[in-house]
mmCIF file with all atom_site columns, C-alpha atoms in Angstrom:
data_model
loop_
_atom_site.group_PDB
_atom_site.id
_atom_site.type_symbol
_atom_site.label_atom_id
_atom_site.label_alt_id
_atom_site.label_comp_id
_atom_site.label_asym_id
_atom_site.label_entity_id
_atom_site.label_seq_id
_atom_site.pdbx_PDB_ins_code
_atom_site.Cartn_x
_atom_site.Cartn_y
_atom_site.Cartn_z
_atom_site.occupancy
_atom_site.B_iso_or_equiv
_atom_site.pdbx_formal_charge
_atom_site.auth_seq_id
_atom_site.auth_comp_id
_atom_site.auth_asym_id
_atom_site.auth_atom_id
_atom_site.pdbx_PDB_model_num
ATOM 1   C CA . MET B 1 1   ? 35.146 22.751  -11.805 1.00 56.00 ? 1   MET B CA 1
ATOM 2   C CA . ASP B 1 2   ? 33.123 19.617  -13.479 1.00 64.00 ? 2   ASP B CA 1
ATOM 3   C CA . ILE B 1 3   ? 31.680 17.056  -10.797 1.00 62.00 ? 3   ILE B CA 1
ATOM 4   C CA . THR B 1 4   ? 32.404 14.283  -13.044 1.00 63.00 ? 4   THR B CA 1
ATOM 5   C CA . ASP B 1 5   ? 36.676 15.140  -12.322 1.00 68.00 ? 5   ASP B CA 1
ATOM 6   C CA . THR B 1 6   ? 36.105 15.134  -8.385  1.00 77.00 ? 6   THR B CA 1
ATOM 7   C CA . LEU B 1 7   ? 33.684 12.426  -8.078  1.00 82.00 ? 7   LEU B CA 1
ATOM 8   C CA . PRO B 1 8   ? 34.643 8.873   -8.381  1.00 85.00 ? 8   PRO B CA 1
ATOM 9   C CA . ALA B 1 9   ? 32.102 6.411   -11.169 1.00 83.00 ? 9   ALA B CA 1
ATOM 10  C CA . GLU B 1 10  ? 31.442 4.378   -7.909  1.00 88.00 ? 10  GLU B CA 1
ATOM 11  C CA . CYS B 1 11  ? 30.502 7.185   -5.721  1.00 91.00 ? 11  CYS B CA 1
ATOM 12  C CA . MET B 1 12  ? 28.844 8.670   -8.734  1.00 91.00 ? 12  MET B CA 1
ATOM 13  C CA . SER B 1 13  ? 26.934 4.588   -9.231  1.00 93.00 ? 13  SER B CA 1
ATOM 14  C CA . HIS B 1 14  ? 25.818 4.950   -5.579  1.00 94.00 ? 14  HIS B CA 1
ATOM 15  C CA . ILE B 1 15  ? 24.602 8.258   -5.811  1.00 93.00 ? 15  ILE B CA 1
ATOM 16  C CA . ILE B 1 16  ? 22.393 7.729   -8.956  1.00 94.00 ? 16  ILE B CA 1
ATOM 17  C CA . SER B 1 17  ? 21.566 3.946   -7.141  1.00 95.00 ? 17  SER B CA 1
ATOM 18  C CA . LEU B 1 18  ? 19.107 6.265   -4.433  1.00 96.00 ? 18  LEU B CA 1
ATOM 19  C CA . THR B 1 19  ? 17.259 8.231   -7.251  1.00 95.00 ? 19  THR B CA 1
ATOM 20  C CA . THR B 1 20  ? 14.632 6.435   -9.848  1.00 95.00 ? 20  THR B CA 1
ATOM 21  C CA . PRO B 1 21  ? 15.048 3.943   -12.561 1.00 95.00 ? 21  PRO B CA 1
ATOM 22  C CA . ARG B 1 22  ? 13.716 6.720   -14.453 1.00 93.00 ? 22  ARG B CA 1
ATOM 23  C CA . ASP B 1 23  ? 15.883 8.974   -13.335 1.00 94.00 ? 23  ASP B CA 1
ATOM 24  C CA . ALA B 1 24  ? 19.026 6.772   -13.872 1.00 94.00 ? 24  ALA B CA 1
ATOM 25  C CA . CYS B 1 25  ? 17.926 6.517   -17.353 1.00 92.00 ? 25  CYS B CA 1
ATOM 26  C CA . ARG B 1 26  ? 17.903 11.097  -17.748 1.00 93.00 ? 26  ARG B CA 1
ATOM 27  C CA . PHE B 1 27  ? 21.621 10.396  -16.184 1.00 89.00 ? 27  PHE B CA 1
ATOM 28  C CA . SER B 1 28  ? 22.674 8.454   -18.565 1.00 89.00 ? 28  SER B CA 1
ATOM 29  C CA . VAL B 1 29  ? 22.410 11.259  -21.752 1.00 91.00 ? 29  VAL B CA 1
ATOM 30  C CA . ALA B 1 30  ? 23.559 13.753  -19.973 1.00 85.00 ? 30  ALA B CA 1
ATOM 31  C CA . CYS B 1 31  ? 27.082 12.807  -20.435 1.00 84.00 ? 31  CYS B CA 1
ATOM 32  C CA . ARG B 1 32  ? 29.840 9.684   -20.968 1.00 84.00 ? 32  ARG B CA 1
ATOM 33  C CA . VAL B 1 33  ? 31.253 9.670   -17.101 1.00 84.00 ? 33  VAL B CA 1
ATOM 34  C CA . PHE B 1 34  ? 26.889 9.705   -15.891 1.00 87.00 ? 34  PHE B CA 1
ATOM 35  C CA . LYS B 1 35  ? 26.490 7.363   -18.530 1.00 90.00 ? 35  LYS B CA 1
ATOM 36  C CA . SER B 1 36  ? 28.990 4.546   -17.521 1.00 90.00 ? 36  SER B CA 1
ATOM 37  C CA . ALA B 1 37  ? 27.342 5.122   -13.313 1.00 91.00 ? 37  ALA B CA 1
ATOM 38  C CA . ALA B 1 38  ? 23.933 5.141   -14.711 1.00 93.00 ? 38  ALA B CA 1
ATOM 39  C CA . ASP B 1 39  ? 24.249 1.813   -16.500 1.00 94.00 ? 39  ASP B CA 1
ATOM 40  C CA . SER B 1 40  ? 26.403 -0.277  -14.406 1.00 95.00 ? 40  SER B CA 1
ATOM 41  C CA . ASP B 1 41  ? 24.758 -3.566  -12.480 1.00 95.00 ? 41  ASP B CA 1
ATOM 42  C CA . PHE B 1 42  ? 25.172 -1.695  -9.400  1.00 96.00 ? 42  PHE B CA 1
ATOM 43  C CA . VAL B 1 43  ? 22.670 1.133   -10.041 1.00 96.00 ? 43  VAL B CA 1
ATOM 44  C CA . TRP B 1 44  ? 20.277 -1.639  -11.679 1.00 96.00 ? 44  TRP B CA 1
ATOM 45  C CA . GLU B 1 45  ? 21.073 -4.606  -8.875  1.00 96.00 ? 45  GLU B CA 1
ATOM 46  C CA . LYS B 1 46  ? 19.353 -1.590  -6.662  1.00 96.00 ? 46  LYS B CA 1
ATOM 47  C CA . PHE B 1 47  ? 16.402 -1.456  -8.435  1.00 97.00 ? 47  PHE B CA 1
ATOM 48  C CA . LEU B 1 48  ? 15.033 -4.835  -9.037  1.00 96.00 ? 48  LEU B CA 1
ATOM 49  C CA . PRO B 1 49  ? 13.331 -6.160  -6.454  1.00 94.00 ? 49  PRO B CA 1
ATOM 50  C CA . SER B 1 50  ? 15.571 -7.747  -3.085  1.00 94.00 ? 50  SER B CA 1
ATOM 51  C CA . ASP B 1 51  ? 14.043 -11.103 -3.473  1.00 93.00 ? 51  ASP B CA 1
ATOM 52  C CA . TYR B 1 52  ? 14.199 -10.927 -7.454  1.00 91.00 ? 52  TYR B CA 1
ATOM 53  C CA . LYS B 1 53  ? 16.209 -14.065 -7.600  1.00 90.00 ? 53  LYS B CA 1
ATOM 54  C CA . GLU B 1 54  ? 14.291 -15.891 -5.715  1.00 90.00 ? 54  GLU B CA 1
ATOM 55  C CA . ILE B 1 55  ? 10.973 -14.979 -7.997  1.00 88.00 ? 55  ILE B CA 1
ATOM 56  C CA . ILE B 1 56  ? 12.741 -15.218 -11.307 1.00 87.00 ? 56  ILE B CA 1
ATOM 57  C CA . SER B 1 57  ? 13.696 -19.067 -9.860  1.00 85.00 ? 57  SER B CA 1
ATOM 58  C CA . SER B 1 58  ? 10.582 -19.833 -8.879  1.00 81.00 ? 58  SER B CA 1
ATOM 59  C CA . SER B 1 59  ? 8.945  -18.662 -11.838 1.00 84.00 ? 59  SER B CA 1
ATOM 60  C CA . VAL B 1 60  ? 6.606  -20.816 -13.881 1.00 72.00 ? 60  VAL B CA 1
ATOM 61  C CA . SER B 1 61  ? 7.549  -19.024 -17.288 1.00 64.00 ? 61  SER B CA 1
ATOM 62  C CA . ASP B 1 62  ? 11.641 -18.583 -17.444 1.00 65.00 ? 62  ASP B CA 1
ATOM 63  C CA . SER B 1 63  ? 14.169 -19.588 -14.062 1.00 60.00 ? 63  SER B CA 1
ATOM 64  C CA . SER B 1 64  ? 16.927 -19.098 -16.558 1.00 70.00 ? 64  SER B CA 1
ATOM 65  C CA . LEU B 1 65  ? 16.265 -14.971 -16.910 1.00 71.00 ? 65  LEU B CA 1
ATOM 66  C CA . ILE B 1 66  ? 19.019 -14.175 -14.360 1.00 71.00 ? 66  ILE B CA 1
ATOM 67  C CA . THR B 1 67  ? 21.203 -15.343 -16.441 1.00 75.00 ? 67  THR B CA 1
ATOM 68  C CA . SER B 1 68  ? 20.149 -14.762 -19.784 1.00 81.00 ? 68  SER B CA 1
ATOM 69  C CA . PHE B 1 69  ? 20.796 -11.168 -19.792 1.00 87.00 ? 69  PHE B CA 1
ATOM 70  C CA . SER B 1 70  ? 24.228 -9.414  -19.905 1.00 89.00 ? 70  SER B CA 1
ATOM 71  C CA . SER B 1 71  ? 23.407 -6.932  -17.731 1.00 94.00 ? 71  SER B CA 1
ATOM 72  C CA . LYS B 1 72  ? 21.011 -6.334  -14.922 1.00 95.00 ? 72  LYS B CA 1
ATOM 73  C CA . LYS B 1 73  ? 19.320 -2.558  -16.780 1.00 95.00 ? 73  LYS B CA 1
ATOM 74  C CA . ASP B 1 74  ? 18.862 -5.064  -19.216 1.00 94.00 ? 74  ASP B CA 1
ATOM 75  C CA . LEU B 1 75  ? 17.000 -7.170  -16.896 1.00 94.00 ? 75  LEU B CA 1
ATOM 76  C CA . TYR B 1 76  ? 15.312 -5.261  -15.557 1.00 95.00 ? 76  TYR B CA 1
ATOM 77  C CA . LEU B 1 77  ? 13.735 -3.558  -18.235 1.00 94.00 ? 77  LEU B CA 1
ATOM 78  C CA . HIS B 1 78  ? 12.706 -7.163  -19.687 1.00 93.00 ? 78  HIS B CA 1
ATOM 79  C CA . LEU B 1 79  ? 11.351 -7.634  -16.678 1.00 94.00 ? 79  LEU B CA 1
ATOM 80  C CA . CYS B 1 80  ? 9.001  -4.196  -17.268 1.00 95.00 ? 80  CYS B CA 1
ATOM 81  C CA . HIS B 1 81  ? 7.791  -5.259  -20.800 1.00 94.00 ? 81  HIS B CA 1
ATOM 82  C CA . ASN B 1 82  ? 7.647  -9.201  -19.867 1.00 92.00 ? 82  ASN B CA 1
ATOM 83  C CA . PRO B 1 83  ? 5.275  -10.956 -17.211 1.00 91.00 ? 83  PRO B CA 1
ATOM 84  C CA . ILE B 1 84  ? 6.765  -13.569 -15.901 1.00 91.00 ? 84  ILE B CA 1
ATOM 85  C CA . ILE B 1 85  ? 3.962  -16.138 -14.652 1.00 90.00 ? 85  ILE B CA 1
ATOM 86  C CA . ILE B 1 86  ? 4.551  -16.991 -10.543 1.00 89.00 ? 86  ILE B CA 1
ATOM 87  C CA . ASN B 1 87  ? 2.327  -18.327 -7.764  1.00 87.00 ? 87  ASN B CA 1
ATOM 88  C CA . ASN B 1 88  ? 1.905  -22.136 -9.345  1.00 86.00 ? 88  ASN B CA 1
ATOM 89  C CA . GLY B 1 89  ? 0.729  -19.948 -12.634 1.00 86.00 ? 89  GLY B CA 1
ATOM 90  C CA . THR B 1 90  ? -2.121 -17.624 -10.626 1.00 90.00 ? 90  THR B CA 1
ATOM 91  C CA . LEU B 1 91  ? 0.208  -14.865 -11.155 1.00 91.00 ? 91  LEU B CA 1
ATOM 92  C CA . ARG B 1 92  ? 2.126  -12.775 -13.590 1.00 92.00 ? 92  ARG B CA 1
ATOM 93  C CA . LEU B 1 93  ? 4.731  -10.668 -12.330 1.00 93.00 ? 93  LEU B CA 1
ATOM 94  C CA . VAL B 1 94  ? 5.785  -7.050  -14.182 1.00 95.00 ? 94  VAL B CA 1
ATOM 95  C CA . LEU B 1 95  ? 7.967  -4.190  -12.793 1.00 96.00 ? 95  LEU B CA 1
ATOM 96  C CA . GLU B 1 96  ? 6.540  -1.302  -13.115 1.00 95.00 ? 96  GLU B CA 1
ATOM 97  C CA . LYS B 1 97  ? 9.290  0.840   -15.280 1.00 93.00 ? 97  LYS B CA 1
ATOM 98  C CA . GLU B 1 98  ? 9.231  4.168   -13.826 1.00 91.00 ? 98  GLU B CA 1
ATOM 99  C CA . SER B 1 99  ? 9.424  2.610   -10.212 1.00 91.00 ? 99  SER B CA 1
ATOM 100 C CA . GLY B 1 100 ? 10.417 -0.189  -10.108 1.00 92.00 ? 100 GLY B CA 1
ATOM 101 C CA . LYS B 1 101 ? 7.378  -1.793  -7.942  1.00 94.00 ? 101 LYS B CA 1
ATOM 102 C CA . LYS B 1 102 ? 5.998  -5.475  -7.925  1.00 95.00 ? 102 LYS B CA 1
ATOM 103 C CA . CYS B 1 103 ? 2.675  -5.260  -10.169 1.00 95.00 ? 103 CYS B CA 1
ATOM 104 C CA . TYR B 1 104 ? 0.851  -8.761  -10.161 1.00 94.00 ? 104 TYR B CA 1
ATOM 105 C CA . ILE B 1 105 ? -1.834 -9.272  -12.180 1.00 92.00 ? 105 ILE B CA 1
ATOM 106 C CA . PRO B 1 106 ? -4.433 -12.068 -11.775 1.00 93.00 ? 106 PRO B CA 1
ATOM 107 C CA . VAL B 1 107 ? -3.916 -14.715 -14.567 1.00 88.00 ? 107 VAL B CA 1
ATOM 108 C CA . ALA B 1 108 ? -7.326 -15.654 -16.559 1.00 80.00 ? 108 ALA B CA 1
ATOM 109 C CA . VAL B 1 109 ? -8.397 -19.245 -15.775 1.00 67.00 ? 109 VAL B CA 1
#
């Protein structure tokens, strides 16, 4: 019996959301069913910081980021590779790719 035949996609997405972004990417290459579950917005919403909407909306860089991407995974990856300016231009925020932790970098004056 194959686990992908037994568990609903929502259940697999929930299980994957309890892992890490790195693990979710690994799941997505395992099989078609895992890819669908691992790439879901439900999973990537869990990996984004809980306050990501507030952070982005108060960003000096670009407050339209939330609506700029077709998926939460794309937004997550963007925030990993493209720091946003926050705190009135004094800090840059970038997500650590493997864990989703927020990293704050002072802006040189």
